[in-house]
CSV table of C-alpha atoms and ligand atoms in Angstrom, one decimal:
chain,number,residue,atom,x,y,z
M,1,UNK,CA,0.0,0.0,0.0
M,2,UNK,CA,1.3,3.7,-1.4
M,3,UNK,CA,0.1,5.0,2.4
M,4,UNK,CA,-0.5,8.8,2.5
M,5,UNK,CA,1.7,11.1,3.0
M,6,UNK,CA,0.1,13.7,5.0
M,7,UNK,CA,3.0,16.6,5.0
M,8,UNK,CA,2.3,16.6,0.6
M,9,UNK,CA,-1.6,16.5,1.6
M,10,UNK,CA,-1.0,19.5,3.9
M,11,UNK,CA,0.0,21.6,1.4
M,12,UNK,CA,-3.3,21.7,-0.8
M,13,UNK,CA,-4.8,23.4,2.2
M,14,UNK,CA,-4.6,27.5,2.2
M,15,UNK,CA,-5.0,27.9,6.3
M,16,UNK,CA,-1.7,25.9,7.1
M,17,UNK,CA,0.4,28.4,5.0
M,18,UNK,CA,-1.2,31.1,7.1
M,19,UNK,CA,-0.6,28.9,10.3
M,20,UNK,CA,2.5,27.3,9.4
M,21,UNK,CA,2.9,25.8,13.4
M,22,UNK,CA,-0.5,24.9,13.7
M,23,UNK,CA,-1.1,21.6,14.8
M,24,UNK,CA,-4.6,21.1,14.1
M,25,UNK,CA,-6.1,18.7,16.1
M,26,UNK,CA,-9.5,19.8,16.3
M,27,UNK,CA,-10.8,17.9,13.5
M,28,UNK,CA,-13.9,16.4,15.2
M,29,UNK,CA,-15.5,20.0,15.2
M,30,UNK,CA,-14.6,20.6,11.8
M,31,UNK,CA,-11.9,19.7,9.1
M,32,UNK,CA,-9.9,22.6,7.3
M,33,UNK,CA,-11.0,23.2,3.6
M,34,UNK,CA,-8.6,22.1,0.8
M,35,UNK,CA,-7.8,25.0,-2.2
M,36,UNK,CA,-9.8,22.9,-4.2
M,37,UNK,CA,-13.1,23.3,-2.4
M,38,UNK,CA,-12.5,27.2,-1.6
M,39,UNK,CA,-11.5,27.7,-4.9
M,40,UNK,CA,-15.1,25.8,-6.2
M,41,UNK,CA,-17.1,28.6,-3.5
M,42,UNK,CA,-14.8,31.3,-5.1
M,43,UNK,CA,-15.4,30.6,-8.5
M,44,UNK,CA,-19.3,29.9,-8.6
M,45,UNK,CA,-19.2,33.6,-6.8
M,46,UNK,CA,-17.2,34.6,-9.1
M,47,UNK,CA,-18.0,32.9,-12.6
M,48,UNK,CA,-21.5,31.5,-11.9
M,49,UNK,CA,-23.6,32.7,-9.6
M,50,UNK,CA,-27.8,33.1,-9.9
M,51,UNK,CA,-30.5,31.7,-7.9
M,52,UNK,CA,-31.5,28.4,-9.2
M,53,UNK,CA,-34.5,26.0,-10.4
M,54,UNK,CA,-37.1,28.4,-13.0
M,55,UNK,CA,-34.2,30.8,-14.2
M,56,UNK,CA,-34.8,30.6,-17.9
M,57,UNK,CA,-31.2,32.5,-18.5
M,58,UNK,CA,-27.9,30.9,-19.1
M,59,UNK,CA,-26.5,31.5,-15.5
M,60,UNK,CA,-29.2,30.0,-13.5
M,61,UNK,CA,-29.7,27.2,-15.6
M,62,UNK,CA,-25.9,26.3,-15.4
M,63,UNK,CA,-26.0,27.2,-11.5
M,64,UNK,CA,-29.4,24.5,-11.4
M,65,UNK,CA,-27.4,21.9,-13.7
M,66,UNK,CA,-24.2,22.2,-11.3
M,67,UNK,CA,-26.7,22.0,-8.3
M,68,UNK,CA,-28.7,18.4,-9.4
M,69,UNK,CA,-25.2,17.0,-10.7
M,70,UNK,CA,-24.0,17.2,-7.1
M,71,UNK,CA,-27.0,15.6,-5.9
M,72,UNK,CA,-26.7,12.8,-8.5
M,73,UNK,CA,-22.6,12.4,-7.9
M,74,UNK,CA,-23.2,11.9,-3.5
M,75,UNK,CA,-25.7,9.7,-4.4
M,76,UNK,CA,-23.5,7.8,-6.4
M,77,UNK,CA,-20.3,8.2,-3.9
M,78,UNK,CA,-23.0,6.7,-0.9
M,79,UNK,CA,-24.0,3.8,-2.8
M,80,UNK,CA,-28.1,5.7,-2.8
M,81,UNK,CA,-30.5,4.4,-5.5
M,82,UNK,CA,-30.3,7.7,-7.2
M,83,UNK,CA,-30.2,12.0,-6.8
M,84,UNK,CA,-34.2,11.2,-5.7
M,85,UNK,CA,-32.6,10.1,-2.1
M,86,UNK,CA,-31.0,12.9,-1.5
M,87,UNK,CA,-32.0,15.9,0.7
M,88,UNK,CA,-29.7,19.3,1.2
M,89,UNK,CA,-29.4,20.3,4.6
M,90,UNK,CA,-27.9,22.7,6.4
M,91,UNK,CA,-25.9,20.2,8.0
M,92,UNK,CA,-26.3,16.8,10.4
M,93,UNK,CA,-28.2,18.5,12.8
M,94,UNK,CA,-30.9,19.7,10.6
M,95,UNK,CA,-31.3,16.2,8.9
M,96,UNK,CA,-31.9,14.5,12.1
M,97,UNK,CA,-34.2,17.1,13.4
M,98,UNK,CA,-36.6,16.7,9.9
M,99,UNK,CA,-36.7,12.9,10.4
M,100,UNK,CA,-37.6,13.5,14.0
M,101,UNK,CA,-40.5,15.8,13.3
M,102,UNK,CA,-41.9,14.4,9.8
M,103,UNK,CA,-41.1,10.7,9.4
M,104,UNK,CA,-41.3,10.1,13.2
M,105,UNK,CA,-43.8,11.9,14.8
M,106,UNK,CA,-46.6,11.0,12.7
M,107,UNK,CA,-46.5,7.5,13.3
M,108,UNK,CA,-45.3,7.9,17.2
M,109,UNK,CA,-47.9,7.4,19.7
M,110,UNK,CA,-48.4,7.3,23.5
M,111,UNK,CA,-46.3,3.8,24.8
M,112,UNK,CA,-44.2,3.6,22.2
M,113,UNK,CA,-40.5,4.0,22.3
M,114,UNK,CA,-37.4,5.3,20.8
M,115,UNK,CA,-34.2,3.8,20.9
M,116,UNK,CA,-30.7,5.7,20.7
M,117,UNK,CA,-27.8,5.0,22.4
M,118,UNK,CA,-25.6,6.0,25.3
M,119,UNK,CA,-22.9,7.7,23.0
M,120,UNK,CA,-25.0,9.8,21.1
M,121,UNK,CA,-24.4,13.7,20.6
M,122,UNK,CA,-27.0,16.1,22.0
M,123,UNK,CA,-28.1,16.6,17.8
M,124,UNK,CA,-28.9,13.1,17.7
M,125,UNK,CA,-30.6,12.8,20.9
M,126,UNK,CA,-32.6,16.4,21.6
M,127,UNK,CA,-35.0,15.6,18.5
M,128,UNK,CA,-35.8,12.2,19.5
M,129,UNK,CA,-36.7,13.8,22.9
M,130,UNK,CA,-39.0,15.9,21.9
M,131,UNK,CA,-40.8,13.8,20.2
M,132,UNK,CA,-41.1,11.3,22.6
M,133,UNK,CA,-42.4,14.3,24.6
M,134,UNK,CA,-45.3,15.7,22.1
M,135,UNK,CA,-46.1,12.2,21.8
M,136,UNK,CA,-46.4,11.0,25.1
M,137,UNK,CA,-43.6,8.3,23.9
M,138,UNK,CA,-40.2,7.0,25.9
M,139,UNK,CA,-36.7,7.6,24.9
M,140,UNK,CA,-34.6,4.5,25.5
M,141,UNK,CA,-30.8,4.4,25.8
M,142,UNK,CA,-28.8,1.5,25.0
M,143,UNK,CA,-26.3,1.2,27.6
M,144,UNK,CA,-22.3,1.0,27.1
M,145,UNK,CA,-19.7,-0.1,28.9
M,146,UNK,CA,-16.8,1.7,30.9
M,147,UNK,CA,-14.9,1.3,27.3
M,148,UNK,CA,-17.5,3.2,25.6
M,149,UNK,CA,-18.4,0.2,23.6
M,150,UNK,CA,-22.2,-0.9,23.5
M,151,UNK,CA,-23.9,-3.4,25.2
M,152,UNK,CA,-25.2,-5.3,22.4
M,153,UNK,CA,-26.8,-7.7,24.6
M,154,UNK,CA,-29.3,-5.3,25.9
M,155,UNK,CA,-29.7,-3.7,22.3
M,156,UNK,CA,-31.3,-6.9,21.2
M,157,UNK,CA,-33.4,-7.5,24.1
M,158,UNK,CA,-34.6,-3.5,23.9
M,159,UNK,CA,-35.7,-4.4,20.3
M,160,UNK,CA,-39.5,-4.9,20.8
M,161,UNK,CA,-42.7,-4.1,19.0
M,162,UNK,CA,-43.3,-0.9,20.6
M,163,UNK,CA,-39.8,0.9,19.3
M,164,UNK,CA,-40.8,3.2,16.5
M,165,UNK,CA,-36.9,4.2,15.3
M,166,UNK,CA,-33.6,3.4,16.0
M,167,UNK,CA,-31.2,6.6,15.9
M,168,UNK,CA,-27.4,5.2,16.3
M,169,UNK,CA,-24.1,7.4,15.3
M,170,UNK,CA,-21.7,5.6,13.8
M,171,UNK,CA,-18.4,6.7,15.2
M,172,UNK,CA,-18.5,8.4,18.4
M,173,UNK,CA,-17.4,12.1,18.1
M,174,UNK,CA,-16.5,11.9,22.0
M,175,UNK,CA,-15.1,8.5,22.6
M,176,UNK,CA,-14.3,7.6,19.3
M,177,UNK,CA,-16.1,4.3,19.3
M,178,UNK,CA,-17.0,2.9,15.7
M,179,UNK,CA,-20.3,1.0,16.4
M,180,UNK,CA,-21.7,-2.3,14.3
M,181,UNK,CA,-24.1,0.2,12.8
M,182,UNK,CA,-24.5,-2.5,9.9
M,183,UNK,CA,-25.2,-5.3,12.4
M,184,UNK,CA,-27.9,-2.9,14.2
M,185,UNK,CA,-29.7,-2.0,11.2
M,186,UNK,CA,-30.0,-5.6,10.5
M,187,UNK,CA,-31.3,-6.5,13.6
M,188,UNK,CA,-33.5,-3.4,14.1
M,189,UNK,CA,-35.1,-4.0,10.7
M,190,UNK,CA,-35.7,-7.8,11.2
M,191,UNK,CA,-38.4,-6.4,14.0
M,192,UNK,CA,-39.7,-3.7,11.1
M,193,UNK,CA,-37.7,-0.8,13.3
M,194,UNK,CA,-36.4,2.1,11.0
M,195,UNK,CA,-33.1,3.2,11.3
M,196,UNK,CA,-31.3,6.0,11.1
M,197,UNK,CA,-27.1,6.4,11.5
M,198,UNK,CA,-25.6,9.6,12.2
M,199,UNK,CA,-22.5,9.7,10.7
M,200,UNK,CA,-21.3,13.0,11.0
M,201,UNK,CA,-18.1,11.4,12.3
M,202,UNK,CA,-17.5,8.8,9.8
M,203,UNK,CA,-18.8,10.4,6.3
M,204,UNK,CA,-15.3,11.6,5.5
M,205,UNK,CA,-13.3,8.6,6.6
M,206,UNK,CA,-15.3,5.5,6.4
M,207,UNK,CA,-16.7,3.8,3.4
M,208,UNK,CA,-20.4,4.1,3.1
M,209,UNK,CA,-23.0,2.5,1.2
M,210,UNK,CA,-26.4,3.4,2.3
M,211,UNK,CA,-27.9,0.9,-0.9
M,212,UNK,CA,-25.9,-2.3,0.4
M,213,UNK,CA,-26.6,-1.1,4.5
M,214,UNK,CA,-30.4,-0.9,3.8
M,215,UNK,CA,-30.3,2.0,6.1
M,216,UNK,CA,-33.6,3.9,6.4
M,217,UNK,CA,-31.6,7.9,7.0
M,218,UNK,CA,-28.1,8.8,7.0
M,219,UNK,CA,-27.3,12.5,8.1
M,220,UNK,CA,-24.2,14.0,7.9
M,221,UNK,CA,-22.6,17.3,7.7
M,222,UNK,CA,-20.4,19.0,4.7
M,223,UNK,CA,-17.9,20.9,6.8
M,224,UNK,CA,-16.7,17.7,9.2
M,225,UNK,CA,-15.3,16.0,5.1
M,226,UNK,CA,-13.5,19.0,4.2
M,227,UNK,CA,-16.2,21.1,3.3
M,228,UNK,CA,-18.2,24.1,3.5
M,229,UNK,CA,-20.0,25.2,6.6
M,230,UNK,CA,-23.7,25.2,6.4
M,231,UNK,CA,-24.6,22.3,4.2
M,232,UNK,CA,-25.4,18.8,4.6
M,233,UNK,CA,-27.1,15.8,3.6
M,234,UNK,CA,-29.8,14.2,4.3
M,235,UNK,CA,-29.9,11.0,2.8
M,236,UNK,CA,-33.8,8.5,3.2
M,237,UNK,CA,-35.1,5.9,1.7
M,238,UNK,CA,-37.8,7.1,-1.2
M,239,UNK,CA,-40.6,5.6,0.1
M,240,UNK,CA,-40.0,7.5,3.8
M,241,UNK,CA,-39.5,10.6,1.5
M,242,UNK,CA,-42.6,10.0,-0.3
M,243,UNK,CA,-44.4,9.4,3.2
M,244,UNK,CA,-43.0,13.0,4.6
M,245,UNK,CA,-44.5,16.3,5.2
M,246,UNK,CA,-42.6,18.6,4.6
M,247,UNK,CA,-40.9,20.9,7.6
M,248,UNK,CA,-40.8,24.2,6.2
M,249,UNK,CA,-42.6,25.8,3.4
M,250,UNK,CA,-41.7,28.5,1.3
M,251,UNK,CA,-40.7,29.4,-2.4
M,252,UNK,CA,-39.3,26.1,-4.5
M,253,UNK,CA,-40.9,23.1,-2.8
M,254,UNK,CA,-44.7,23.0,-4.4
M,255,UNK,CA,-46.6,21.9,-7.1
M,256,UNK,CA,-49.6,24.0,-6.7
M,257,UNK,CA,-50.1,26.8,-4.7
M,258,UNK,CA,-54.1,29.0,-4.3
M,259,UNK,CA,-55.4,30.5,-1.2
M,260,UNK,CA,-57.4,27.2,0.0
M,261,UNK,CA,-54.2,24.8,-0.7
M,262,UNK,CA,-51.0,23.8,-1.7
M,263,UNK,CA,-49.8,20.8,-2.9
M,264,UNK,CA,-46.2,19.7,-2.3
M,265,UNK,CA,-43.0,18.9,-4.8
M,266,UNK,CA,-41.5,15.3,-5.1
M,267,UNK,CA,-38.8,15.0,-2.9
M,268,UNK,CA,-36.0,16.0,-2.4
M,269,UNK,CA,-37.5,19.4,-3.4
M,270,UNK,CA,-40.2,19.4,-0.9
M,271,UNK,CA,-37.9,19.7,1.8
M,272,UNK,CA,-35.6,22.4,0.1
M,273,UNK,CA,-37.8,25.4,0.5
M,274,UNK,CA,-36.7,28.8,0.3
M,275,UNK,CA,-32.7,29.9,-1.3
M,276,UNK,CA,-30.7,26.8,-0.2
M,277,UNK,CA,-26.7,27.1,0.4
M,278,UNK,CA,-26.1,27.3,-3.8
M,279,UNK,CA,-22.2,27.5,-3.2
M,280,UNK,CA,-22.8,25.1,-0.1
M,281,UNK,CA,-23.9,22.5,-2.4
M,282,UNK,CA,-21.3,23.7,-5.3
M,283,UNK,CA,-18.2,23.4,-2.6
M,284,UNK,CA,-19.5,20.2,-0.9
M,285,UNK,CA,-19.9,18.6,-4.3
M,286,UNK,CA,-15.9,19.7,-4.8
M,287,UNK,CA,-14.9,18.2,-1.1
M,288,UNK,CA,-16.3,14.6,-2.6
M,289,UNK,CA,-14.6,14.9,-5.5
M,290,UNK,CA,-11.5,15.6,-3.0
M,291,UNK,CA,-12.2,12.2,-1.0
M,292,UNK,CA,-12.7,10.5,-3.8
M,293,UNK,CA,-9.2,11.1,-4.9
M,294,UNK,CA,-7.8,9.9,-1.8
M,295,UNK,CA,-6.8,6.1,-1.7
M,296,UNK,CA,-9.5,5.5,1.1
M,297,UNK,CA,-7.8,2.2,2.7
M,298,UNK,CA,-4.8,4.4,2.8
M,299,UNK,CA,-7.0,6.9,4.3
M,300,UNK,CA,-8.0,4.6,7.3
M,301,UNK,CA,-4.7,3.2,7.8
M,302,UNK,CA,-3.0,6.4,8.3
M,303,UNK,CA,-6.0,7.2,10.8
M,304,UNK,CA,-6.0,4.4,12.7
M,305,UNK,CA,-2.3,4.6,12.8
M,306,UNK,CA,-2.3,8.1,14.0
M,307,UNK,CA,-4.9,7.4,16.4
M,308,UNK,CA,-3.3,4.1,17.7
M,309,UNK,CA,0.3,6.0,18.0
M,310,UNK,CA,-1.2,8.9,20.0
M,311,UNK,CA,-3.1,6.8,22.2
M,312,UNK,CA,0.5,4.8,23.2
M,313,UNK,CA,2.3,7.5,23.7
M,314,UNK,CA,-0.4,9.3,25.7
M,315,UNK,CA,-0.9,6.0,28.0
M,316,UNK,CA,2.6,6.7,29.2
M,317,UNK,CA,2.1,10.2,30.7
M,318,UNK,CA,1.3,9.8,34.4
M,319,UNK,CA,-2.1,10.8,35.6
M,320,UNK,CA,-3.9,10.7,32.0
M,321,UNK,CA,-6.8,8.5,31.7
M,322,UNK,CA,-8.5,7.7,28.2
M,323,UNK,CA,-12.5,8.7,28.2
M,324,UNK,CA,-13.5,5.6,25.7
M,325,UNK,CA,-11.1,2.6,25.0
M,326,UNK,CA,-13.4,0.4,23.2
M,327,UNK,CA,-12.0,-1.7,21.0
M,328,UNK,CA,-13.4,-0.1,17.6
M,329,UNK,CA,-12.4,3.4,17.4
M,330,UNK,CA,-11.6,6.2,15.1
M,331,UNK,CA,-8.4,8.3,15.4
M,332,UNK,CA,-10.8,10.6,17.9
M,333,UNK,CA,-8.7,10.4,21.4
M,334,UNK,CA,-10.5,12.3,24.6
M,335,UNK,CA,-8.8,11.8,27.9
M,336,UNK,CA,-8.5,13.7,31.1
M,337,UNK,CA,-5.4,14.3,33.6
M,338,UNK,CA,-5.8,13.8,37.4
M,339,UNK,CA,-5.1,17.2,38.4
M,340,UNK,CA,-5.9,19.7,35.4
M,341,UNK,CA,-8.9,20.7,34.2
M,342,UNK,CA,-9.6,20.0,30.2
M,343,UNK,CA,-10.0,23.8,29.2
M,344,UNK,CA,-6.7,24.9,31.5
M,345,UNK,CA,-5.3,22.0,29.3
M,346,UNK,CA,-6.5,23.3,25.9
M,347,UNK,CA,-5.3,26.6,27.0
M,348,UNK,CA,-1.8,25.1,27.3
M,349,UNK,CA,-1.9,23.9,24.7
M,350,UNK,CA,-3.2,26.6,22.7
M,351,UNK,CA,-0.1,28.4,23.9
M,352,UNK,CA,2.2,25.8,22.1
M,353,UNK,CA,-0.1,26.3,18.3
M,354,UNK,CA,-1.9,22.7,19.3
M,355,UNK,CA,-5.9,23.3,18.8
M,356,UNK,CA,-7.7,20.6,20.6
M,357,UNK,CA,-11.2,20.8,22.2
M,358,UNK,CA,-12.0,20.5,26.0
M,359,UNK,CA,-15.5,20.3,27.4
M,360,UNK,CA,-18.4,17.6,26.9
M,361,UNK,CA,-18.6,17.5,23.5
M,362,UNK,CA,-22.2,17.9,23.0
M,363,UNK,CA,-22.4,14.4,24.8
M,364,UNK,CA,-23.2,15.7,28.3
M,365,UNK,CA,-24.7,12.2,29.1
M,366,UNK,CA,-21.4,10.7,28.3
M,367,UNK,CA,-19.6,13.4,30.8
M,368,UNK,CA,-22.3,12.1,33.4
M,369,UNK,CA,-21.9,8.6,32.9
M,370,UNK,CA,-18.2,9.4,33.6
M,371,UNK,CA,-18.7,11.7,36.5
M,372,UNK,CA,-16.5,13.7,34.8
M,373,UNK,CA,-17.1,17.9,33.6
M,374,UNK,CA,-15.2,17.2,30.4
M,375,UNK,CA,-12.7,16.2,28.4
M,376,UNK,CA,-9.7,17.1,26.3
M,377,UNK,CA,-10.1,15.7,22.9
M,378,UNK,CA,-7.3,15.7,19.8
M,379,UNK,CA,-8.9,14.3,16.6
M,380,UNK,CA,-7.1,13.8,14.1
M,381,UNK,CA,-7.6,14.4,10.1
M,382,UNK,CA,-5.8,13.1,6.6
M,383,UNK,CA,-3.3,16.0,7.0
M,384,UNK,CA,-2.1,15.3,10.6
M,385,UNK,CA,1.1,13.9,11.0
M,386,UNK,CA,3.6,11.8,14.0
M,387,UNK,CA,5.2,14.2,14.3
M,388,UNK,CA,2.2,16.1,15.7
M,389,UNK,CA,1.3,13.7,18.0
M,390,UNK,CA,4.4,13.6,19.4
M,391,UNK,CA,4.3,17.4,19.8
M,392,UNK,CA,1.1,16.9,21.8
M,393,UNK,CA,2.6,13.7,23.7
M,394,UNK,CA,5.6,15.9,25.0
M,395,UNK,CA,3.0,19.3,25.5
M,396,UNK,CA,1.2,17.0,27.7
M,397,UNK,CA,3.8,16.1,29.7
M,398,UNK,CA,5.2,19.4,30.5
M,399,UNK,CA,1.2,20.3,31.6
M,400,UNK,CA,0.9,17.0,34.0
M,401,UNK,CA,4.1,18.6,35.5
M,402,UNK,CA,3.5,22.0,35.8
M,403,UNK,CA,-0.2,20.9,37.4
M,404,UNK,CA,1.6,17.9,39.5
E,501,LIG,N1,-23.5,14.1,15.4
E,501,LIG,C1,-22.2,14.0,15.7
E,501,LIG,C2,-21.7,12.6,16.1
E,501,LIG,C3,-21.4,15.1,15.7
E,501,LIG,O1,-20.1,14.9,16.0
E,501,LIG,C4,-21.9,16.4,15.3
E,501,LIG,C5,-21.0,17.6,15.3
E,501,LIG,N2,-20.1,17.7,16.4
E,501,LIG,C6,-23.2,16.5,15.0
E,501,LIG,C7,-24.0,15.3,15.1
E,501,LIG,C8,-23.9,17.7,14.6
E,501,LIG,O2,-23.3,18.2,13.4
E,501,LIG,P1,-23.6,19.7,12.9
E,501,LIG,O3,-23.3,20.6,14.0
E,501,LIG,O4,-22.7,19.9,11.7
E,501,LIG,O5,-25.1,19.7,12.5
């Protein structure tokens, strides 16, 4: 295998020459943007721009086509039946919230139940509250272990007739646990249960194939795979689309519109209403075609390698304990030292050029489950390097003294 070779990867992104010293280790939050993808926002600006969909002129008829061949190119990089599956968002969040209010609720009644798990961040758990809530329904949580690893045991003996939806995130953007999201869908759709993975944390890295998984929703978010801010994806099965209402209404997502009624688009338009993120779409579309020119097993090995090397030479500093060892995890490495507190460590750090994030995460359930107020959390991306976790390794060091 070529492997990657992350300082020549570096390069094509414009911030590092800016921040030469940076170790960016804050890739959980959101990834840096390569030239290729600013240069795609810089030149529909520039070259291309007009509103799209009924523009009868050149521009907006070239800004539509660009648009829809986006839609049709991540649902061919997912593995979805076609550019029909596939719903722009603003991001992860907003996908898991429309799935929440118009697939779920509908069909959610009083007694029934919910099922996420123990892992999951507040965007994939919040929704599923509050419908549970309008609905008179209960939230269950699949347990995990001290590892941060699921309890798969319990997950099979929680799958009865009264759970609605299963709402599972693939990789853990707090422990770094990769769950059997494939072996969960199976499971939950033997009883009937749709499913839907968050994989805001594993869209960029991992291979996915919605088609082959049979998943029901995948949600992720442009910006964490090198993207723009602002736009996601919202991938469903058609027939759930079909069966949707749609969220918001507005200009671009109806048939037929008079005083006494309006009759909704297909989908994906009818959950598109209003001026969507044009360049969103247009720069996320460029950020795919940046992936796919990545070896992706090279990809994963050069995670998994940095994420293995940080975590041995972090297990040797005195006083640091991991937060999530399971077995299955992504180069995402949270941890907390016996005597400093996670942001005094991230401002240490700061203070060396190493940007890493302290605090829950957006998982306050996991900081619970812990006992613990937060934790410091390096995550790494393609462009990371050793030698930057051995920067961090010997920053850390110096901290747990000066703190000892
Ligand atoms: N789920 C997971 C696992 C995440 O890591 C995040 C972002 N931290 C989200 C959902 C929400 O993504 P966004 O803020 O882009 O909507």
């Amino acid at each position: 295998m070529p492997g990657l070779a992350p300082l020549e990867i570096r390069q094509q992104f414009p911030l590092f020459f800016h921040h030469p010293e940076l170790a960016y280790l804050d890739n959980a939050a959101t990834t840096q943007k390569p030239r290729m993808v600013v240069e795609a926002l810089t030149a529909f600006y520039e070259k291309q721009n007009a509103n799209i969909h009924r523009g009868i002129y050149g521009l907006s008829a070239r800004a539509t086509q660009q648009y829809e061949q986006v839609r049709a190119k991540i649902a061919e990089w997912l593995g979805a039946a076609g550019p029909g599956n596939i719903v722009f968002t603003s991001g992860t969040t907003a996908g898991i919230n429309l799935v929440a209010r118009s697939f779920l609720e509908p069909r959610l009644h009083a007694g029934d139940e919910v099922l996420i798990t123990a892992m999951e961040h507040h965007a994939n758990l919040i929704p599923w509250q509050m419908a549970c809530r309008r609905k008179g329904a209960k939230l269950c949580v699949i347990p995990m272990s001290r590892a941060g690893e699921l309890d798969m045991g319990a997950f099979r003996e929680m799958l009865s007739g009264r759970v609605k939806m299963l709402a599972v995130t693939q990789v853990s953007n707090t422990l770094g646990t990769i769950n059997p999201v494939e072996e969960m869908i199976g499971l939950a759709q033997r009883k009937g249960i749709p499913v839907l993975v968050d994989g805001a944390q594993s869209a960029a890295h991992f291979a996915v194939n919605v088609g082959a998984w049979g998943v029901d929703f995948f949600a992720f978010s442009g910006h964490k795979l090198y993207g723009p801010t602002g736009i996601g994806i919202l991938y469903g099965k058609e027939e759930h689309l079909y069966a949707m209402e749609p969220a918001n209404f507005g200009g671009d997502m109806v048939r037929n519109v008079t005083f006494e009624e309006t009759t909704f688009a297909p989908p994906p338009q009818r959950f598109e209403a209003g001026t969507t993120h044009i360049a969103g779409v247009i720069g996320l579309g460029s950020a795919v075609d940046f992936i796919r020119q990545l070896d992706t097993p090279a990809v994963q090995a050069h995670l998994k390698e940095l994420g293995q090397y940080a975590r041995a030479l972090l297990a040797e500093i005195p006083g640091l304990h991991f937060v999530g060892e399971a077995h299955q995890s992504s180069a995402i490495v949270s941890f907390v030292l016996d005597k400093a507190h996670p942001h005094d460590v991230a401002t240490f750090l700061s203070a060396e050029n190493i940007a890493v994030r302290a605090g829950h995460h957006c998982t306050q359930p996991i900081m619970d489950f812990f006992g613990i107020p937060g934790t410091t959390r390096a995550s790494f991306a393609i462009y990371n390097s050793r030698e930057e976790v051995e920067r961090l390794a010997a920053q850390l060091r110096e901290i747990q003294k000066f703190f000892a």
